[in-house]
Amino acid sequence: MESQTRRLRVKQVFASTAGESVEVRGWVATKNAIGGLVFAVVRDGTGYIQVSAKSGVAPPESMDSIRSATKESAVSVKGVVREDKRAPGGREISVSEFTVLSRAETWPITKTAAKSGSYLYDVRHLSIRSRKVAATMKIRNEVVGATFDYFREKGFTLISAPSFVQAAVEGGSTLFGVEYFGKKVYLSQSAQFYEEAALAALEKVWIYQPAFRAEKSRTPKHLTEFWMIEAEQAFADQPDNMALQEGLLSFITRRVVENRPDELKILGRTIVEPPVPFESISYDEVRDFAEKQEMPFEWGEDVPTEVERLISLAHERPFFITDYPLSARSFYHMTYPDRPNVTKSADLIAPEGFGELATGGQRIASYDLLMERIKSQDLPAEAFGWYLDLRKYGMPDHAGFGMGVERVTRWLAGLKHIRGASLFPRTTTRVSP
Ligand code: 4AD
Ligand code: MG
């Protein structure tokens, strides 16, 4: 009787018993023939494994199949798992049957072509089949998965919000306009206002969805479309909000460290779980730092990108910059009673030059105060109708934040540019593939 063949994924093959008959399906990563012996490395969604076919052992049709299998062809490999010190990972499959399921044409990404970063992004639909991209996406997957677990554990409800909106959350200059049945609407920059409405129904809410920014800045940390994690809680102040953020970031980091050591190794990255609480430095202290670096900036301006980068470089762990001037923040920010120009807000900054990961703050809960703010900033009150309305029907103190998924992934994976943290990045110069 023929022994049972188990269909396994590559990772399971490394955990299985040697001598077992298995089938693996995947793609041909590399291939090498030495006389009557053909070696291939086959990749699936879980890893890479060497397979070897020996003429005289494997049937002739299978020998023909493996010899004709081009790089990136989709294949089925049946055979016996063997221990082999020379094979990567110490195991290989000795082929008894090799079938090409879908033959690939000549792979266009040559070693020379791969030297051009922009070419690799032109053919991103193909170039994503690399160890580094897979490692980055698995880290990203941990970031998102850990976030779901963190908020569930803390009793937050995941909500949804529209992407077609009528009001700017983060200022008009980065809005994408869309034609909507003869009317001009925008793509959402942030779901914050919807969260603020939802908290009166659910108290603690969070959301995970795309955000759109017409950022003209071509920097290593800006995308035009990205995924944002946002959370908002009722009966909370800015210290509560900061505790929630640092808890989340250290939880995410622990998950990545524990679950993705192989992927971190592929990326050449070492990270450690940052202990809480994180260090806090004030905006005023950042100005002192900038002055010492001979890069002074006026009180009231946003922290210049280069200053943020330098102060981030000077840190080994994530930290907060607190107490931004109102002039550097959106209109909805709560200020200190004794310092009307200073907001109860903070940016969470990654170390090593990576910069901002999150922005959060306490919101104005009072109708009159918010209306006054909208007027003093010459904003169109009618555009904020329902947002203002919320303040008429029981709006307690509340605070929240937004954290960019690709920013966090970029930092954890140690990527030079944020585009690598997105499978199909959107930037000012790229909307394809
Ligand atoms: O700092 P931002 O603009 O804050 C807000 O949108 C708040 N309304 C969020 C809230 O309080 N609910 O964006 C939040 C985060 C940033 O810290 C950054 O991580 C990410 O979103 N982000 C971007 N990521 C990639 N490309 C861009 N262009 C980004 N703009 C913001
Ligand atoms: Mg920000």
Coordinates of C-alpha atoms and ligand atoms in Angstrom, one line a residue, residues 169-170 189-193 195 211-213 215 217 221-232 241 329-330 332-333 347-348 356-361 363 400-408 418, ligand 1:
V169 CA -9.7 67.2 10.1
E170 CA -6.1 68.1 9.6
Q189 CA -7.5 62.4 6.3
S190 CA -8.4 60.9 9.6
A191 CA -11.5 59.2 11.2
Q192 CA -11.1 61.2 14.4
F193 CA -14.4 63.2 14.1
E195 CA -14.7 58.4 16.6
A211 CA -6.2 57.8 5.3
F212 CA -5.4 60.1 2.4
R213 CA -3.1 63.1 2.4
E215 CA 1.3 65.7 1.0
S217 CA 6.5 66.7 0.6
K221 CA 8.1 59.2 5.8
H222 CA 5.2 60.4 3.6
L223 CA 2.8 58.4 1.6
T224 CA -0.4 59.8 0.0
E225 CA -2.4 56.8 1.1
F226 CA -1.7 55.0 4.3
W227 CA -3.3 53.0 7.0
M228 CA -4.0 54.6 10.3
I229 CA -4.8 53.2 13.7
E230 CA -6.8 55.7 15.7
A231 CA -8.3 55.5 19.2
E232 CA -10.5 57.8 21.1
N241 CA -4.1 59.0 26.1
R329 CA -1.9 72.1 15.9
S330 CA -5.4 71.6 14.5
Y332 CA -9.9 71.0 17.9
H333 CA -7.1 70.8 20.5
D347 CA 3.7 63.4 19.2
L348 CA 5.1 59.9 19.8
E356 CA 6.9 60.7 14.2
L357 CA 4.8 57.6 14.7
A358 CA 1.7 59.1 16.3
T359 CA 0.0 62.3 17.2
G360 CA -2.6 62.6 19.9
G361 CA -4.3 65.1 22.2
R363 CA -10.1 67.6 22.4
G400 CA -7.3 60.2 21.3
F401 CA -4.5 59.6 18.8
G402 CA -3.6 58.4 15.3
M403 CA -0.7 56.1 14.6
G404 CA 0.5 55.4 11.1
V405 CA 0.8 51.7 10.3
E406 CA 3.6 52.2 7.7
R407 CA 5.5 54.5 10.0
V408 CA 5.5 51.9 12.8
I418 CA 8.3 54.3 4.2
Ligands
4AD1 O1 -0.4 63.4 12.9 P1 -1.6 63.2 12.1 O2 -1.9 64.1 11.0 O3 -2.8 63.3 13.2 C1 -4.2 63.1 12.9 O4 -4.6 62.8 11.8 C2 -5.1 63.0 14.0 N1 -6.4 63.5 13.6 C3 -5.2 61.6 14.5 C4 -6.0 61.4 15.7 O5 -5.8 62.1 16.8 N2 -7.0 60.6 15.7 O6 -1.6 61.7 11.6 C5 -1.5 60.7 12.5 C6 -0.4 59.7 12.2 C7 1.0 60.4 12.1 O7 1.6 60.4 13.4 C8 1.7 59.4 11.2 O8 2.1 58.3 11.9 C9 0.6 59.0 10.2 O9 -0.6 59.2 10.8 N3 0.7 59.9 9.0 C10 1.3 59.5 7.8 N4 1.9 58.3 7.5 C11 2.3 58.2 6.2 N5 2.3 59.2 5.3 C12 1.7 60.4 5.6 N6 1.6 61.3 4.7 C13 1.2 60.6 7.0 N7 0.5 61.6 7.6 C14 0.3 61.1 8.8

